Amino acid sequence: MNYFYDFWDDFISLLFPRLCYACGNHLLRNENLICTECYVVIPRTNYHTDMDNPVAQLFWGRCMIERAAAFSYYNKGSRIRNLIHNLKYKGIREIGYELGRIYGLSLKSSGFTADIDLIIPVPLHPTKMRIRGFNQSEIISKGISDATGLAVDVKSLSRKTKSATQTKRSRYERWTNVEGIFQVIDPQTIMGRHILLVDDVITTGSTIESCTNELLNVKGVKVSVVALAFAVV
Ligand SMILES: [Zn+2]
């Protein structure tokens, strides 16, 4: 019987090949979403083991962040970039969950999340949420949550107005563009908590800065930050 099912599997995969979302190569029967080679060669920053890493330095003198880290580097043509692209624009949510889970395991075992109370994903504007159907940072957060046991709070922080597309703007324009667009809905629920803010990619850090400033208005709140990738500019 098994032989028959294996044959059937092979036949189906000839018609509908299962490809790695990072490199495009064919997946083996025991592989899912990402091939073994990509798991191995996707570079890890290991920033979570170094408190003075480049992501943390990005916020120095800008806002008070306890700890900051990113899973990998966001370079043109990189495998992690392909994965995030497939997550955001092709709607392959399992990618965000899986990468979040893998990263969550490292964060937990290193002690990075030891004194964190809850996870808050960077909110997506409601209009964008309606078009995309999901918030990628929320999916990543669920993976981190399952690995660390920390709860995800998607209600306490919201996004107020739509910011125009940021890709063609200067760093200053981007900063002014996101300043004041986030809002804490219920300060009571996050008062005195250490929050892990989760984003997909950190580039200039302006979105994180804006979220953090809003969260820090609540008494006793501390903020740490993680993302799947850091775009070195
Ligand atoms: Zn691959």
Tab-separated table of C-alpha atoms and ligand atoms in Angstrom:
chain	number	residue	atom	x	y	z
A	1	MET	CA	0.000	0.000	0.000
A	2	ASN	CA	2.748	2.422	0.970
A	3	TYR	CA	4.394	1.831	-2.350
A	4	PHE	CA	1.196	2.836	-4.073
A	5	TYR	CA	0.893	6.031	-2.025
A	6	ASP	CA	4.534	6.939	-2.682
A	7	PHE	CA	3.943	6.436	-6.385
A	8	TRP	CA	0.786	8.552	-6.184
A	9	ASP	CA	2.695	11.290	-4.286
A	10	ASP	CA	5.401	11.336	-6.934
A	11	PHE	CA	2.802	11.502	-9.678
A	12	ILE	CA	1.016	14.442	-8.014
A	13	SER	CA	4.293	16.293	-7.450
A	14	LEU	CA	5.092	15.932	-11.149
A	15	LEU	CA	1.848	17.707	-11.981
A	16	PHE	CA	2.008	20.153	-9.082
A	17	PRO	CA	5.630	20.475	-7.990
A	18	ARG	CA	6.179	21.542	-4.392
A	19	LEU	CA	8.895	24.176	-4.427
A	20	CYS	CA	10.943	25.736	-1.657
A	21	TYR	CA	9.623	29.269	-0.988
A	22	ALA	CA	13.164	30.507	-0.349
A	23	CYS	CA	15.188	29.130	-3.293
A	24	GLY	CA	12.624	27.647	-5.707
A	25	ASN	CA	14.170	24.158	-5.736
A	26	HIS	CA	11.968	21.063	-5.540
A	27	LEU	CA	11.096	20.001	-2.017
A	28	LEU	CA	11.723	16.447	-0.915
A	29	ARG	CA	8.819	14.417	0.447
A	30	ASN	CA	9.837	15.075	4.072
A	31	GLU	CA	10.375	18.816	3.515
A	32	ASN	CA	7.722	21.486	3.921
A	33	LEU	CA	7.750	25.152	2.770
A	34	ILE	CA	11.540	25.546	3.072
A	35	CYS	CA	14.169	23.046	1.903
A	36	THR	CA	16.796	21.676	4.275
A	37	GLU	CA	19.601	23.520	2.502
A	38	CYS	CA	17.844	26.871	3.011
A	39	TYR	CA	17.278	26.122	6.699
A	40	VAL	CA	21.020	25.621	7.001
A	41	VAL	CA	22.367	28.438	4.821
A	42	ILE	CA	19.975	31.287	5.698
A	43	PRO	CA	22.342	33.498	7.704
A	44	ARG	CA	21.422	34.109	11.344
A	45	THR	CA	22.456	37.427	12.861
A	46	ASN	CA	22.590	35.989	16.412
A	47	TYR	CA	21.926	39.565	17.519
A	48	HIS	CA	19.818	38.216	20.403
A	49	THR	CA	23.033	37.068	22.081
A	50	ASP	CA	24.691	40.513	21.761
A	51	MET	CA	22.937	43.414	23.477
A	52	ASP	CA	24.919	46.084	21.547
A	53	ASN	CA	24.092	44.711	18.096
A	54	PRO	CA	23.356	46.878	14.993
A	55	VAL	CA	19.543	46.719	15.438
A	56	ALA	CA	19.858	47.900	19.054
A	57	GLN	CA	22.282	50.627	17.945
A	58	LEU	CA	19.749	51.831	15.366
A	59	PHE	CA	17.571	53.078	18.247
A	60	TRP	CA	20.275	54.635	20.368
A	61	GLY	CA	19.369	58.263	21.075
A	62	ARG	CA	15.951	57.798	19.452
A	63	CYS	CA	13.829	55.811	21.895
A	64	MET	CA	14.302	53.682	24.990
A	65	ILE	CA	14.360	50.055	23.905
A	66	GLU	CA	15.499	47.342	26.338
A	67	ARG	CA	16.674	44.778	23.776
A	68	ALA	CA	16.443	44.512	19.996
A	69	ALA	CA	17.308	41.750	17.536
A	70	ALA	CA	16.554	40.333	14.087
A	71	PHE	CA	16.579	36.743	12.845
A	72	SER	CA	18.384	37.339	9.521
A	73	TYR	CA	19.556	40.001	7.037
A	74	TYR	CA	17.257	41.514	4.414
A	75	ASN	CA	19.434	41.709	1.311
A	76	LYS	CA	18.393	41.883	-2.334
A	77	GLY	CA	17.953	38.358	-3.691
A	78	SER	CA	18.462	36.784	-0.272
A	79	ARG	CA	16.477	33.690	0.675
A	80	ILE	CA	14.867	35.378	3.679
A	81	ARG	CA	13.693	38.183	1.367
A	82	ASN	CA	12.043	35.610	-0.910
A	83	LEU	CA	10.356	34.048	2.112
A	84	ILE	CA	9.023	37.368	3.423
A	85	HIS	CA	7.858	38.295	-0.091
A	86	ASN	CA	5.947	34.991	-0.367
A	87	LEU	CA	4.450	35.607	3.064
A	88	LYS	CA	3.322	39.201	2.439
A	89	TYR	CA	2.416	39.297	-1.229
A	90	LYS	CA	1.494	35.681	-2.004
A	91	GLY	CA	-0.259	35.097	1.297
A	92	ILE	CA	1.701	32.004	2.358
A	93	ARG	CA	1.035	32.543	6.058
A	94	GLU	CA	2.671	29.278	7.164
A	95	ILE	CA	6.046	30.846	6.294
A	96	GLY	CA	5.587	33.615	8.856
A	97	TYR	CA	4.439	31.166	11.498
A	98	GLU	CA	7.314	28.749	10.861
A	99	LEU	CA	10.039	31.433	10.846
A	100	GLY	CA	8.511	32.969	13.983
A	101	ARG	CA	8.510	29.574	15.678
A	102	ILE	CA	12.140	28.841	14.761
A	103	TYR	CA	13.247	32.289	15.925
A	104	GLY	CA	11.129	31.997	19.078
A	105	LEU	CA	12.977	28.829	20.081
A	106	SER	CA	16.339	30.648	19.819
A	107	LEU	CA	14.992	33.684	21.686
A	108	LYS	CA	13.702	31.500	24.477
A	109	SER	CA	16.794	29.317	24.893
A	110	SER	CA	19.094	32.372	24.974
A	111	GLY	CA	17.045	34.027	27.734
A	112	PHE	CA	16.104	36.963	25.469
A	113	THR	CA	12.409	36.547	26.299
A	114	ALA	CA	12.875	35.607	29.984
A	115	ASP	CA	11.355	38.779	31.472
A	116	ILE	CA	8.957	39.572	28.617
A	117	ASP	CA	5.265	39.623	29.576
A	118	LEU	CA	3.502	39.722	26.226
A	119	ILE	CA	3.940	40.051	22.478
A	120	ILE	CA	2.464	42.909	20.436
A	121	PRO	CA	2.718	42.736	16.622
A	122	VAL	CA	3.229	46.062	14.802
A	123	PRO	CA	-0.328	46.829	13.647
A	124	LEU	CA	-1.208	47.050	9.981
A	125	HIS	CA	-3.549	49.818	8.844
A	126	PRO	CA	-7.147	48.513	8.661
A	127	THR	CA	-7.357	49.247	4.917
A	128	LYS	CA	-4.186	47.298	4.200
A	129	MET	CA	-5.417	44.565	6.512
A	130	ARG	CA	-8.634	44.333	4.489
A	131	ILE	CA	-6.746	44.099	1.204
A	132	ARG	CA	-4.110	41.606	2.404
A	133	GLY	CA	-6.446	39.719	4.701
A	134	PHE	CA	-3.889	39.316	7.455
A	135	ASN	CA	-1.120	41.104	9.339
A	136	GLN	CA	2.198	39.371	8.670
A	137	SER	CA	3.624	40.566	12.005
A	138	GLU	CA	0.705	38.912	13.779
A	139	ILE	CA	1.410	35.592	12.022
A	140	ILE	CA	5.109	35.810	12.981
A	141	SER	CA	4.035	36.635	16.551
A	142	LYS	CA	1.920	33.474	16.713
A	143	GLY	CA	4.980	31.391	15.828
A	144	ILE	CA	7.055	33.152	18.500
A	145	SER	CA	4.187	32.706	20.954
A	146	ASP	CA	3.974	28.943	20.389
A	147	ALA	CA	7.734	28.603	20.907
A	148	THR	CA	7.955	30.820	23.989
A	149	GLY	CA	4.544	30.437	25.648
A	150	LEU	CA	4.052	34.233	25.645
A	151	ALA	CA	0.587	35.568	24.814
A	152	VAL	CA	-0.044	37.746	21.736
A	153	ASP	CA	-1.984	40.979	22.290
A	154	VAL	CA	-3.473	42.377	19.064
A	155	LYS	CA	-5.936	44.742	20.725
A	156	SER	CA	-3.876	47.147	22.853
A	157	LEU	CA	-2.091	48.956	20.023
A	158	SER	CA	-3.756	50.194	16.829
A	159	ARG	CA	-2.857	52.193	13.759
A	160	LYS	CA	-4.664	55.477	13.203
A	161	THR	CA	-4.155	56.770	9.689
A	162	LYS	CA	-2.858	55.368	6.455
A	163	SER	CA	0.718	56.343	5.681
A	164	ALA	CA	1.624	56.659	2.012
A	165	THR	CA	3.965	54.037	0.626
A	166	GLN	CA	7.336	54.475	2.259
A	167	THR	CA	9.712	52.972	-0.256
A	168	LYS	CA	10.536	56.157	-2.185
A	169	ARG	CA	10.864	58.450	0.828
A	170	SER	CA	13.907	59.739	2.615
A	171	ARG	CA	14.627	58.666	6.160
A	172	TYR	CA	13.375	61.996	7.577
A	173	GLU	CA	10.225	61.902	5.457
A	174	ARG	CA	9.577	58.343	6.582
A	175	TRP	CA	10.029	59.357	10.184
A	176	THR	CA	7.585	62.247	9.952
A	177	ASN	CA	5.264	59.977	8.013
A	178	VAL	CA	4.853	57.468	10.836
A	179	GLU	CA	5.124	59.813	13.823
A	180	GLY	CA	1.941	59.704	15.887
A	181	ILE	CA	0.089	57.125	13.791
A	182	PHE	CA	-0.158	54.508	16.531
A	183	GLN	CA	-2.520	54.591	19.461
A	184	VAL	CA	-2.741	52.655	22.721
A	185	ILE	CA	-6.353	51.496	23.056
A	186	ASP	CA	-6.479	50.352	26.668
A	187	PRO	CA	-3.474	51.471	28.791
A	188	GLN	CA	-4.665	49.391	31.782
A	189	THR	CA	-3.955	46.081	30.033
A	190	ILE	CA	-0.296	46.896	29.306
A	191	MET	CA	0.578	48.985	32.375
A	192	GLY	CA	3.854	47.838	33.977
A	193	ARG	CA	4.408	45.166	31.323
A	194	HIS	CA	7.533	44.365	29.335
A	195	ILE	CA	6.337	44.150	25.731
A	196	LEU	CA	8.004	42.327	22.854
A	197	LEU	CA	7.198	44.335	19.723
A	198	VAL	CA	7.301	42.157	16.578
A	199	ASP	CA	7.776	43.318	12.975
A	200	ASP	CA	8.649	41.538	9.718
A	201	VAL	CA	11.509	43.763	8.528
A	202	ILE	CA	13.366	46.602	10.250
A	203	THR	CA	14.830	49.157	7.839
A	204	THR	CA	15.068	52.689	9.245
A	205	GLY	CA	13.414	51.737	12.521
A	206	SER	CA	10.926	54.611	12.215
A	207	THR	CA	7.828	52.407	12.562
A	208	ILE	CA	9.227	50.695	15.652
A	209	GLU	CA	10.259	54.071	17.066
A	210	SER	CA	6.746	55.414	16.623
A	211	CYS	CA	5.144	52.331	18.236
A	212	THR	CA	7.618	52.406	21.113
A	213	ASN	CA	7.054	56.088	21.872
A	214	GLU	CA	3.332	55.438	22.063
A	215	LEU	CA	3.724	52.378	24.306
A	216	LEU	CA	6.194	54.158	26.601
A	217	ASN	CA	3.536	56.777	27.386
A	218	VAL	CA	1.903	54.096	29.530
A	219	LYS	CA	3.229	53.902	33.076
A	220	GLY	CA	5.848	51.223	33.786
A	221	VAL	CA	5.954	49.847	30.220
A	222	LYS	CA	9.223	48.487	28.827
A	223	VAL	CA	9.728	47.612	25.166
A	224	SER	CA	11.963	45.090	23.417
A	225	VAL	CA	11.921	44.471	19.682
A	226	VAL	CA	12.432	41.588	17.259
A	227	ALA	CA	12.012	41.245	13.494
A	228	LEU	CA	12.548	38.453	10.978
A	229	ALA	CA	15.077	40.523	9.060
A	230	PHE	CA	17.227	43.607	9.306
A	231	ALA	CA	17.823	45.611	6.132
A	232	VAL	CA	21.311	47.013	6.322
A	233	VAL	CA	21.128	50.429	4.611
B	1	ZN	ZN	15.430	26.193	-0.507
